[in-house]
mmCIF file of C-alpha atoms and ligand atoms in Angstrom:
data_model
loop_
_atom_site.group_PDB
_atom_site.id
_atom_site.type_symbol
_atom_site.label_atom_id
_atom_site.label_comp_id
_atom_site.label_asym_id
_atom_site.label_seq_id
_atom_site.Cartn_x
_atom_site.Cartn_y
_atom_site.Cartn_z
ATOM 1 C CA UNK A 1 0.000 0.000 0.000
ATOM 2 C CA UNK A 2 1.242 3.476 -0.883
ATOM 3 C CA UNK A 3 1.003 5.428 2.373
ATOM 4 C CA UNK A 4 1.713 8.735 0.661
ATOM 5 C CA UNK A 5 -1.287 8.460 -1.625
ATOM 6 C CA UNK A 6 -3.730 7.981 1.256
ATOM 7 C CA UNK A 7 -1.891 10.129 3.816
ATOM 8 C CA UNK A 8 -4.733 12.579 4.500
ATOM 9 C CA UNK A 9 -7.137 9.711 5.026
ATOM 10 C CA UNK A 10 -4.688 7.828 7.264
ATOM 11 C CA UNK A 11 -4.186 10.986 9.343
ATOM 12 C CA UNK A 12 -7.907 10.922 10.080
ATOM 13 C CA UNK A 13 -7.651 9.079 13.366
ATOM 14 C CA UNK A 14 -10.658 6.692 13.187
ATOM 15 C CA UNK A 15 -9.236 5.259 9.947
ATOM 16 C CA UNK A 16 -5.470 5.368 10.539
ATOM 17 C CA UNK A 17 -3.042 2.788 9.108
ATOM 18 C CA UNK A 18 -5.117 -0.149 10.282
ATOM 19 C CA UNK A 19 -8.309 1.138 8.670
ATOM 20 C CA UNK A 20 -6.495 1.847 5.422
ATOM 21 C CA UNK A 21 -5.092 -1.704 5.386
ATOM 22 C CA UNK A 22 -8.570 -3.113 5.913
ATOM 23 C CA UNK A 23 -9.953 -0.919 3.173
ATOM 24 C CA UNK A 24 -7.285 -2.139 0.765
ATOM 25 C CA UNK A 25 -8.580 -5.697 1.169
ATOM 26 C CA UNK A 26 -12.292 -4.893 1.096
ATOM 27 C CA UNK A 27 -14.874 -5.544 -1.619
ATOM 28 C CA UNK A 28 -17.781 -3.150 -2.132
ATOM 29 C CA UNK A 29 -20.528 -3.452 -4.718
ATOM 30 C CA UNK A 30 -22.202 -0.360 -6.128
ATOM 31 C CA UNK A 31 -25.564 -1.186 -7.711
ATOM 32 C CA UNK A 32 -26.562 1.505 -10.208
ATOM 33 C CA UNK A 33 -24.103 3.953 -11.744
ATOM 34 C CA UNK A 34 -26.296 7.031 -12.090
ATOM 35 C CA UNK A 35 -26.229 10.298 -10.167
ATOM 36 C CA UNK A 36 -25.516 8.721 -6.788
ATOM 37 C CA UNK A 37 -23.620 5.646 -7.976
ATOM 38 C CA UNK A 38 -21.059 7.411 -10.128
ATOM 39 C CA UNK A 39 -20.069 9.729 -7.266
ATOM 40 C CA UNK A 40 -20.042 6.854 -4.768
ATOM 41 C CA UNK A 41 -17.881 4.669 -7.021
ATOM 42 C CA UNK A 42 -15.452 7.522 -7.626
ATOM 43 C CA UNK A 43 -15.085 8.235 -3.887
ATOM 44 C CA UNK A 44 -14.507 4.548 -3.101
ATOM 45 C CA UNK A 45 -11.847 4.237 -5.797
ATOM 46 C CA UNK A 46 -10.084 7.359 -4.535
ATOM 47 C CA UNK A 47 -10.267 6.092 -0.953
ATOM 48 C CA UNK A 48 -8.230 3.040 -1.975
ATOM 49 C CA UNK A 49 -10.736 0.233 -1.644
ATOM 50 C CA UNK A 50 -9.292 -3.114 -2.752
ATOM 51 C CA UNK A 51 -12.118 -4.352 -4.963
ATOM 52 C CA UNK A 52 -14.976 -2.434 -6.502
ATOM 53 C CA UNK A 53 -17.806 -3.958 -8.528
ATOM 54 C CA UNK A 54 -20.102 -1.533 -10.327
ATOM 55 C CA UNK A 55 -23.336 -2.933 -11.757
ATOM 56 C CA UNK A 56 -25.450 -0.904 -14.172
ATOM 57 C CA UNK A 57 -27.960 -1.783 -16.872
ATOM 58 C CA UNK A 58 -28.106 1.420 -18.932
ATOM 59 C CA UNK A 59 -26.282 3.110 -21.752
ATOM 60 C CA UNK A 60 -25.298 6.759 -21.417
ATOM 61 C CA UNK A 61 -27.833 9.417 -22.449
ATOM 62 C CA UNK A 62 -27.246 13.144 -22.885
ATOM 63 C CA UNK A 63 -29.536 14.035 -19.977
ATOM 64 C CA UNK A 64 -27.258 12.011 -17.650
ATOM 65 C CA UNK A 65 -24.395 14.500 -18.013
ATOM 66 C CA UNK A 66 -26.104 17.070 -15.762
ATOM 67 C CA UNK A 67 -25.409 14.977 -12.680
ATOM 68 C CA UNK A 68 -23.356 11.835 -13.374
ATOM 69 C CA UNK A 69 -19.771 12.871 -12.752
ATOM 70 C CA UNK A 70 -17.994 9.858 -14.224
ATOM 71 C CA UNK A 71 -19.242 10.615 -17.729
ATOM 72 C CA UNK A 72 -18.514 13.305 -20.315
ATOM 73 C CA UNK A 73 -19.344 14.274 -23.895
ATOM 74 C CA UNK A 74 -16.690 11.967 -25.365
ATOM 75 C CA UNK A 75 -18.330 9.017 -23.590
ATOM 76 C CA UNK A 76 -21.658 10.006 -25.097
ATOM 77 C CA UNK A 77 -20.132 9.718 -28.587
ATOM 78 C CA UNK A 78 -18.716 6.272 -27.779
ATOM 79 C CA UNK A 79 -22.147 5.084 -26.658
ATOM 80 C CA UNK A 80 -20.896 2.230 -24.497
ATOM 81 C CA UNK A 81 -22.830 0.747 -21.577
ATOM 82 C CA UNK A 82 -22.341 2.935 -18.497
ATOM 83 C CA UNK A 83 -20.803 0.105 -16.464
ATOM 84 C CA UNK A 84 -17.976 -0.315 -18.981
ATOM 85 C CA UNK A 85 -17.308 3.413 -19.291
ATOM 86 C CA UNK A 86 -17.313 3.648 -15.488
ATOM 87 C CA UNK A 87 -14.776 0.844 -15.200
ATOM 88 C CA UNK A 88 -12.443 2.605 -17.631
ATOM 89 C CA UNK A 89 -12.771 5.964 -15.851
ATOM 90 C CA UNK A 90 -12.377 4.517 -12.360
ATOM 91 C CA UNK A 91 -9.316 2.547 -13.390
ATOM 92 C CA UNK A 92 -7.807 5.828 -14.556
ATOM 93 C CA UNK A 93 -8.600 7.387 -11.163
ATOM 94 C CA UNK A 94 -6.900 4.569 -9.257
ATOM 95 C CA UNK A 95 -5.044 1.811 -11.105
ATOM 96 C CA UNK A 96 -4.434 -0.171 -7.894
ATOM 97 C CA UNK A 97 -8.125 -0.907 -7.334
ATOM 98 C CA UNK A 98 -9.518 -4.063 -8.918
ATOM 99 C CA UNK A 99 -12.572 -2.721 -10.696
ATOM 100 C CA UNK A 100 -15.271 -4.735 -12.420
ATOM 101 C CA UNK A 101 -17.851 -2.833 -14.440
ATOM 102 C CA UNK A 102 -20.772 -5.175 -15.008
ATOM 103 C CA UNK A 103 -23.342 -4.316 -17.659
ATOM 104 C CA UNK A 104 -26.341 -6.204 -16.292
ATOM 105 C CA UNK A 105 -29.750 -5.822 -14.785
ATOM 106 C CA UNK A 106 -29.633 -7.190 -11.247
ATOM 107 C CA UNK A 107 -32.348 -9.849 -11.002
ATOM 108 C CA UNK A 108 -33.047 -13.066 -9.057
ATOM 109 C CA UNK A 109 -31.185 -15.081 -11.690
ATOM 110 C CA UNK A 110 -27.881 -13.277 -11.187
ATOM 111 C CA UNK A 111 -28.076 -11.501 -7.786
ATOM 112 C CA UNK A 112 -26.310 -14.224 -5.815
ATOM 113 C CA UNK A 113 -23.464 -14.261 -8.345
ATOM 114 C CA UNK A 114 -23.078 -10.505 -8.823
ATOM 115 C CA UNK A 115 -23.358 -9.580 -5.126
ATOM 116 C CA UNK A 116 -21.194 -12.487 -3.939
ATOM 117 C CA UNK A 117 -18.440 -11.703 -1.412
ATOM 118 C CA UNK A 118 -19.493 -8.053 -0.995
ATOM 119 C CA UNK A 119 -18.621 -6.679 2.440
ATOM 120 C CA UNK A 120 -21.005 -3.806 1.837
ATOM 121 C CA UNK A 121 -23.571 -3.123 -0.896
ATOM 122 C CA UNK A 122 -24.345 0.455 -1.881
ATOM 123 C CA UNK A 123 -27.854 0.798 -3.269
ATOM 124 C CA UNK A 124 -27.685 3.520 -5.906
ATOM 125 C CA UNK A 125 -30.679 2.247 -7.873
ATOM 126 C CA UNK A 126 -33.903 4.024 -8.716
ATOM 127 C CA UNK A 127 -36.481 1.330 -8.062
ATOM 128 C CA UNK A 128 -37.884 -0.691 -5.193
ATOM 129 C CA UNK A 129 -37.952 -4.007 -6.991
ATOM 130 C CA UNK A 130 -34.140 -4.042 -7.149
ATOM 131 C CA UNK A 131 -33.833 -2.665 -3.613
ATOM 132 C CA UNK A 132 -36.011 -5.423 -2.196
ATOM 133 C CA UNK A 133 -33.921 -7.949 -4.096
ATOM 134 C CA UNK A 134 -30.756 -6.468 -2.526
ATOM 135 C CA UNK A 135 -32.535 -6.547 0.847
ATOM 136 C CA UNK A 136 -33.264 -10.276 0.500
ATOM 137 C CA UNK A 137 -29.737 -11.118 -0.619
ATOM 138 C CA UNK A 138 -28.244 -9.014 2.191
ATOM 139 C CA UNK A 139 -30.373 -10.711 4.849
ATOM 140 C CA UNK A 140 -29.643 -14.181 3.510
ATOM 141 C CA UNK A 141 -25.887 -13.554 3.300
ATOM 142 C CA UNK A 142 -25.672 -11.278 6.388
ATOM 143 C CA UNK A 143 -24.193 -8.454 4.309
ATOM 144 C CA UNK A 144 -24.637 -4.819 5.417
ATOM 145 C CA UNK A 145 -26.167 -2.563 2.777
ATOM 146 C CA UNK A 146 -26.883 1.127 2.478
ATOM 147 C CA UNK A 147 -30.139 2.346 0.977
ATOM 148 C CA UNK A 148 -30.067 5.703 -0.796
ATOM 149 C CA UNK A 149 -32.481 7.708 -2.921
ATOM 150 C CA UNK A 150 -32.718 11.147 -4.441
ATOM 151 C CA UNK A 151 -35.633 13.056 -5.923
ATOM 152 C CA UNK A 152 -35.787 16.775 -6.609
ATOM 153 C CA UNK A 153 -33.737 18.349 -3.829
ATOM 154 C CA UNK A 154 -34.577 15.608 -1.312
ATOM 155 C CA UNK A 155 -32.316 12.670 -0.520
ATOM 156 C CA UNK A 156 -32.644 9.690 1.801
ATOM 157 C CA UNK A 157 -30.209 7.263 3.354
ATOM 158 C CA UNK A 158 -30.458 4.299 5.711
ATOM 159 C CA UNK A 159 -27.991 1.675 6.897
ATOM 160 C CA UNK A 160 -29.420 -1.822 6.975
ATOM 161 C CA UNK A 161 -27.470 -4.256 9.132
ATOM 162 C CA UNK A 162 -28.880 -7.799 9.033
ATOM 163 C CA UNK A 163 -29.657 -9.067 12.541
ATOM 164 C CA UNK A 164 -29.092 -5.646 14.074
ATOM 165 C CA UNK A 165 -31.387 -3.126 12.391
ATOM 166 C CA UNK A 166 -34.739 -3.224 10.679
ATOM 167 C CA UNK A 167 -34.773 -4.178 7.003
ATOM 168 C CA UNK A 168 -36.278 -2.368 4.035
ATOM 169 C CA UNK A 169 -39.416 -4.520 4.035
ATOM 170 C CA UNK A 170 -40.095 -3.622 7.676
ATOM 171 C CA UNK A 171 -40.184 -0.022 6.567
ATOM 172 C CA UNK A 172 -42.083 -0.049 3.316
ATOM 173 C CA UNK A 173 -44.692 -2.445 4.659
ATOM 174 C CA UNK A 174 -45.489 -0.105 7.504
ATOM 175 C CA UNK A 175 -45.157 3.528 6.462
ATOM 176 C CA UNK A 176 -45.407 5.444 3.215
ATOM 177 C CA UNK A 177 -41.850 6.073 2.139
ATOM 178 C CA UNK A 178 -41.101 9.780 1.713
ATOM 179 C CA UNK A 179 -39.617 10.925 -1.569
ATOM 180 C CA UNK A 180 -39.606 7.554 -3.244
ATOM 181 C CA UNK A 181 -42.831 7.492 -5.206
ATOM 182 C CA UNK A 182 -42.218 6.993 -8.931
ATOM 183 C CA UNK A 183 -42.275 10.641 -9.943
ATOM 184 C CA UNK A 184 -38.653 11.202 -10.958
ATOM 185 C CA UNK A 185 -39.767 12.296 -14.416
ATOM 186 C CA UNK A 186 -41.749 15.213 -13.047
ATOM 187 C CA UNK A 187 -39.700 16.135 -9.981
ATOM 188 C CA UNK A 188 -36.282 15.894 -11.633
ATOM 189 C CA UNK A 189 -33.055 15.665 -9.635
ATOM 190 C CA UNK A 190 -30.899 18.465 -8.271
ATOM 191 C CA UNK A 191 -27.347 17.220 -8.833
ATOM 192 C CA UNK A 192 -25.942 18.505 -5.500
ATOM 193 C CA UNK A 193 -28.558 16.476 -3.604
ATOM 194 C CA UNK A 194 -27.273 13.321 -5.275
ATOM 195 C CA UNK A 195 -23.662 14.273 -4.475
ATOM 196 C CA UNK A 196 -24.440 14.922 -0.820
ATOM 197 C CA UNK A 197 -26.207 11.611 -0.337
ATOM 198 C CA UNK A 198 -23.452 9.752 -2.226
ATOM 199 C CA UNK A 199 -20.835 11.346 0.071
ATOM 200 C CA UNK A 200 -22.790 10.300 3.141
ATOM 201 C CA UNK A 201 -23.291 6.824 1.746
ATOM 202 C CA UNK A 202 -19.576 6.345 1.127
ATOM 203 C CA UNK A 203 -18.792 7.678 4.621
ATOM 204 C CA UNK A 204 -21.107 5.002 6.044
ATOM 205 C CA UNK A 205 -19.425 2.390 3.830
ATOM 206 C CA UNK A 206 -15.986 3.476 5.113
ATOM 207 C CA UNK A 207 -17.210 3.082 8.701
ATOM 208 C CA UNK A 208 -18.419 -0.453 7.951
ATOM 209 C CA UNK A 209 -15.275 -1.475 6.067
ATOM 210 C CA UNK A 210 -12.855 -0.089 8.657
ATOM 211 C CA UNK A 211 -14.681 -1.694 11.592
ATOM 212 C CA UNK A 212 -16.554 1.280 13.004
ATOM 213 C CA UNK A 213 -20.170 0.137 12.989
ATOM 214 C CA UNK A 214 -20.677 1.997 16.283
ATOM 215 C CA UNK A 215 -20.329 5.279 14.381
ATOM 216 C CA UNK A 216 -23.042 4.504 11.803
ATOM 217 C CA UNK A 217 -26.073 6.755 11.418
ATOM 218 C CA UNK A 218 -29.031 5.003 13.027
ATOM 219 C CA UNK A 219 -32.443 5.607 11.453
ATOM 220 C CA UNK A 220 -33.646 7.103 8.171
ATOM 221 C CA UNK A 221 -31.734 10.234 7.205
ATOM 222 C CA UNK A 222 -33.914 12.686 5.282
ATOM 223 C CA UNK A 223 -32.216 15.719 3.720
ATOM 224 C CA UNK A 224 -33.683 18.531 1.657
ATOM 225 C CA UNK A 225 -30.974 20.716 0.167
ATOM 226 C CA UNK A 226 -33.351 23.368 -1.135
ATOM 227 C CA UNK A 227 -35.033 23.809 2.238
ATOM 228 C CA UNK A 228 -31.739 23.307 4.063
ATOM 229 C CA UNK A 229 -33.158 20.615 6.342
ATOM 230 C CA UNK A 230 -31.392 17.550 7.773
ATOM 231 C CA UNK A 231 -33.340 15.159 9.957
ATOM 232 C CA UNK A 232 -33.097 11.577 11.167
ATOM 233 C CA UNK A 233 -36.279 9.556 11.632
ATOM 234 C CA UNK A 234 -36.152 6.982 14.393
ATOM 235 C CA UNK A 235 -36.929 3.694 12.646
ATOM 236 C CA UNK A 236 -36.808 1.395 15.676
ATOM 237 C CA UNK A 237 -40.505 1.988 16.296
ATOM 238 C CA UNK A 238 -41.440 0.819 12.798
ATOM 239 C CA UNK A 239 -39.496 -2.444 12.936
ATOM 240 C CA UNK A 240 -41.961 -5.148 12.009
ATOM 241 C CA UNK A 241 -42.071 -8.319 14.115
ATOM 242 C CA UNK A 242 -43.986 -10.002 11.315
ATOM 243 C CA UNK A 243 -41.653 -8.933 8.499
ATOM 244 C CA UNK A 244 -41.480 -11.825 6.015
ATOM 245 C CA UNK A 245 -37.875 -11.021 5.101
ATOM 246 C CA UNK A 246 -35.949 -10.312 8.322
ATOM 247 C CA UNK A 247 -38.215 -12.130 10.794
ATOM 248 C CA UNK A 248 -39.403 -15.168 8.834
ATOM 249 C CA UNK A 249 -36.532 -15.605 6.372
ATOM 250 C CA UNK A 250 -38.863 -15.620 3.363
ATOM 251 C CA UNK A 251 -36.843 -14.113 0.545
ATOM 252 C CA UNK A 252 -39.650 -13.604 -1.938
ATOM 253 C CA UNK A 253 -37.756 -11.253 -4.240
ATOM 254 C CA UNK A 254 -34.576 -13.307 -4.338
ATOM 255 C CA UNK A 255 -36.531 -16.511 -4.910
ATOM 256 C CA UNK A 256 -38.899 -15.036 -7.477
ATOM 257 C CA UNK A 257 -39.429 -17.556 -10.212
ATOM 258 C CA UNK A 258 -40.487 -14.877 -12.651
ATOM 259 C CA UNK A 259 -38.982 -11.494 -12.026
ATOM 260 C CA UNK A 260 -40.588 -8.877 -14.253
ATOM 261 C CA UNK A 261 -39.472 -9.349 -17.822
ATOM 262 C CA UNK A 262 -40.199 -5.796 -18.837
ATOM 263 C CA UNK A 263 -39.532 -2.643 -16.862
ATOM 264 C CA UNK A 264 -40.456 0.872 -17.857
ATOM 265 C CA UNK A 265 -37.349 2.901 -17.107
ATOM 266 C CA UNK A 266 -37.852 5.779 -14.727
ATOM 267 C CA UNK A 267 -36.970 9.111 -16.298
ATOM 268 C CA UNK A 268 -36.788 7.762 -19.854
ATOM 269 C CA UNK A 269 -39.309 7.066 -22.574
ATOM 270 C CA UNK A 270 -37.974 3.518 -22.651
ATOM 271 C CA UNK A 271 -38.696 -0.088 -21.742
ATOM 272 C CA UNK A 272 -36.170 -2.728 -20.702
ATOM 273 C CA UNK A 273 -36.720 -6.347 -21.696
ATOM 274 C CA UNK A 274 -34.869 -9.023 -19.752
ATOM 275 C CA UNK A 275 -34.991 -12.567 -21.079
ATOM 276 C CA UNK A 276 -35.975 -15.340 -18.674
ATOM 277 C CA UNK A 277 -33.779 -16.219 -15.706
ATOM 278 C CA UNK A 278 -32.271 -19.332 -17.268
ATOM 279 C CA UNK A 279 -30.269 -17.476 -19.916
ATOM 280 C CA UNK A 280 -28.942 -15.048 -17.305
ATOM 281 C CA UNK A 281 -27.936 -17.918 -15.037
ATOM 282 C CA UNK A 282 -26.009 -20.038 -17.481
ATOM 283 C CA UNK A 283 -24.249 -17.048 -19.018
ATOM 284 C CA UNK A 284 -25.338 -17.819 -22.582
ATOM 285 C CA UNK A 285 -24.669 -15.053 -25.088
ATOM 286 C CA UNK A 286 -26.378 -13.867 -28.233
ATOM 287 C CA UNK A 287 -24.309 -13.861 -31.426
ATOM 288 C CA UNK A 288 -24.621 -10.136 -32.124
ATOM 289 C CA UNK A 289 -22.952 -10.409 -35.551
ATOM 290 C CA UNK A 290 -25.434 -13.011 -36.741
ATOM 291 C CA UNK A 291 -28.343 -11.006 -35.358
ATOM 292 C CA UNK A 292 -26.998 -7.868 -37.014
ATOM 293 C CA UNK A 293 -26.873 -9.600 -40.417
ATOM 294 C CA UNK A 294 -30.377 -10.949 -40.013
ATOM 295 C CA UNK A 295 -31.776 -7.550 -39.041
ATOM 296 C CA UNK A 296 -30.136 -5.783 -41.972
ATOM 297 C CA UNK A 297 -32.141 -7.915 -44.358
ATOM 298 C CA UNK A 298 -35.490 -6.857 -42.856
ATOM 299 C CA UNK A 299 -37.423 -4.047 -44.589
ATOM 300 C CA UNK A 300 -38.578 -2.287 -41.403
ATOM 301 C CA UNK A 301 -35.105 -2.050 -39.871
ATOM 302 C CA UNK A 302 -32.674 0.849 -40.270
ATOM 303 C CA UNK A 303 -29.449 2.147 -38.706
ATOM 304 C CA UNK A 304 -27.981 -1.198 -37.655
ATOM 305 C CA UNK A 305 -24.634 -0.783 -35.896
ATOM 306 C CA UNK A 306 -22.676 -3.186 -33.762
ATOM 307 C CA UNK A 307 -19.748 -3.313 -31.342
ATOM 308 C CA UNK A 308 -18.534 -6.179 -29.132
ATOM 309 C CA UNK A 309 -20.650 -4.726 -26.330
ATOM 310 C CA UNK A 310 -23.959 -3.960 -27.991
ATOM 311 C CA UNK A 311 -26.068 -3.878 -31.128
ATOM 312 C CA UNK A 312 -28.169 -0.872 -32.085
ATOM 313 C CA UNK A 313 -30.940 -0.580 -34.632
ATOM 314 C CA UNK A 314 -34.150 1.301 -35.348
ATOM 315 C CA UNK A 315 -37.537 -0.027 -36.348
ATOM 316 C CA UNK A 316 -40.826 1.511 -37.297
ATOM 317 C CA UNK A 317 -43.477 1.785 -34.565
ATOM 318 C CA UNK A 318 -46.310 -0.235 -36.043
ATOM 319 C CA UNK A 319 -48.602 0.131 -33.018
ATOM 320 C CA UNK A 320 -52.098 1.525 -33.452
ATOM 321 C CA UNK A 321 -52.128 5.304 -33.689
ATOM 322 C CA UNK A 322 -48.391 5.669 -34.127
ATOM 323 C CA UNK A 323 -47.256 8.109 -36.781
ATOM 324 C CA UNK A 324 -45.652 6.487 -39.804
ATOM 325 C CA UNK A 325 -42.451 8.416 -39.370
ATOM 326 C CA UNK A 326 -42.006 7.537 -35.707
ATOM 327 C CA UNK A 327 -39.197 5.083 -35.112
ATOM 328 C CA UNK A 328 -38.153 3.091 -32.086
ATOM 329 C CA UNK A 329 -34.517 2.692 -31.161
ATOM 330 C CA UNK A 330 -33.137 -0.572 -29.840
ATOM 331 C CA UNK A 331 -30.016 -1.457 -27.895
ATOM 332 C CA UNK A 332 -29.333 -5.194 -27.480
ATOM 333 C CA UNK A 333 -26.647 -6.524 -25.131
ATOM 334 C CA UNK A 334 -24.881 -9.889 -25.525
ATOM 335 C CA UNK A 335 -26.822 -11.426 -22.604
ATOM 336 C CA UNK A 336 -30.066 -10.839 -24.521
ATOM 337 C CA UNK A 337 -31.197 -7.875 -22.479
ATOM 338 C CA UNK A 338 -32.640 -5.046 -24.555
ATOM 339 C CA UNK A 339 -33.547 -1.410 -24.135
ATOM 340 C CA UNK A 340 -36.263 -0.006 -26.374
ATOM 341 C CA UNK A 341 -36.358 3.790 -26.593
ATOM 342 C CA UNK A 342 -39.382 5.718 -27.841
ATOM 343 C CA UNK A 343 -42.170 3.896 -26.008
ATOM 344 C CA UNK A 344 -43.405 3.114 -22.525
ATOM 345 C CA UNK A 345 -45.620 0.259 -23.701
ATOM 346 C CA UNK A 346 -44.301 -3.062 -22.301
ATOM 347 C CA UNK A 347 -46.653 -5.136 -24.458
ATOM 348 C CA UNK A 348 -45.394 -3.501 -27.638
ATOM 349 C CA UNK A 349 -41.816 -4.001 -26.427
ATOM 350 C CA UNK A 350 -42.383 -7.719 -25.789
ATOM 351 C CA UNK A 351 -44.096 -8.178 -29.153
ATOM 352 C CA UNK A 352 -41.315 -6.463 -31.085
ATOM 353 C CA UNK A 353 -38.634 -8.266 -29.065
ATOM 354 C CA UNK A 354 -40.011 -11.682 -29.971
ATOM 355 C CA UNK A 355 -40.387 -10.541 -33.562
ATOM 356 C CA UNK A 356 -36.848 -9.226 -34.052
ATOM 357 C CA UNK A 357 -34.718 -10.977 -31.455
ATOM 358 C CA UNK A 358 -36.770 -14.119 -31.364
ATOM 359 C CA UNK A 359 -36.163 -15.433 -27.849
HETATM 360 ZN ZN1 ZN B 401 -37.700 -6.666 8.008
#
């Protein structure tokens, strides 16, 4: 370990040499590399964590640049999946960290593989389905995880320590969850709110990884940057003694036989299609070159382009009422997952997926 590089952090007494050594051997997983996740991943890499796994399912869009600090205009031109761009950027920040950028949608078919060996999981996602999946995995594997969310100028954070604190299902089964209703498209996100909550989240992760659980924030932290308010809700009173996850050990999200195949992406006019769990589990890949050739021969398909990481093409929206000129834009990844831009209709997405991809 290079002491000089981390000197200011080592001089901070609660971390010291011992904490830095521990950090250098630790593995953290960041789920979601958006506004919160890209800042969190950057801070962890700079702090000198040993292993960092960053999981994200999206490709970069122009509207991401307002708040996602790992990405720039050059990355937008490259059009790679965010997880791969993040890996490249983070490796440039700190070449001594072992970084894995994983372009995948976390689901019950891959969660136990992708979250394996994490000493802490940072939830930087934007949806409760994935959070409840992380919650189940964390309880089953006794892994601490840190919930975070950001909407408008409000941001939330909560440490979840299996066996010690309440879990996410205790909370969302008992009280309406402030700031987390699916309105990100209308409320937007103030970038500094995401940065603040990412900084707090990484601070909590550093406490966990350097053996200072006694210093963790207890309860649900609720911040509003615009109003200038910081408050902590006591969550002990809402701990559920009948919680299926932490009290009964029923991991319904992790064990889901059929996780949703289509998801409308929050903040985008887009639908994600994930093929059934079996293909995700056995790691089978689509032959993108063969698919590309097949698509180019179809009359309704235009703008086919391919790289080792993804295949892009456009097709005409043939749904009822759609204008003739309107086209839908596809991105297909080697694991069969697809993003369809230009619609929020999951049925249309499934129909077109089976028509063009044929799985
Ligand atoms: Zn619970």
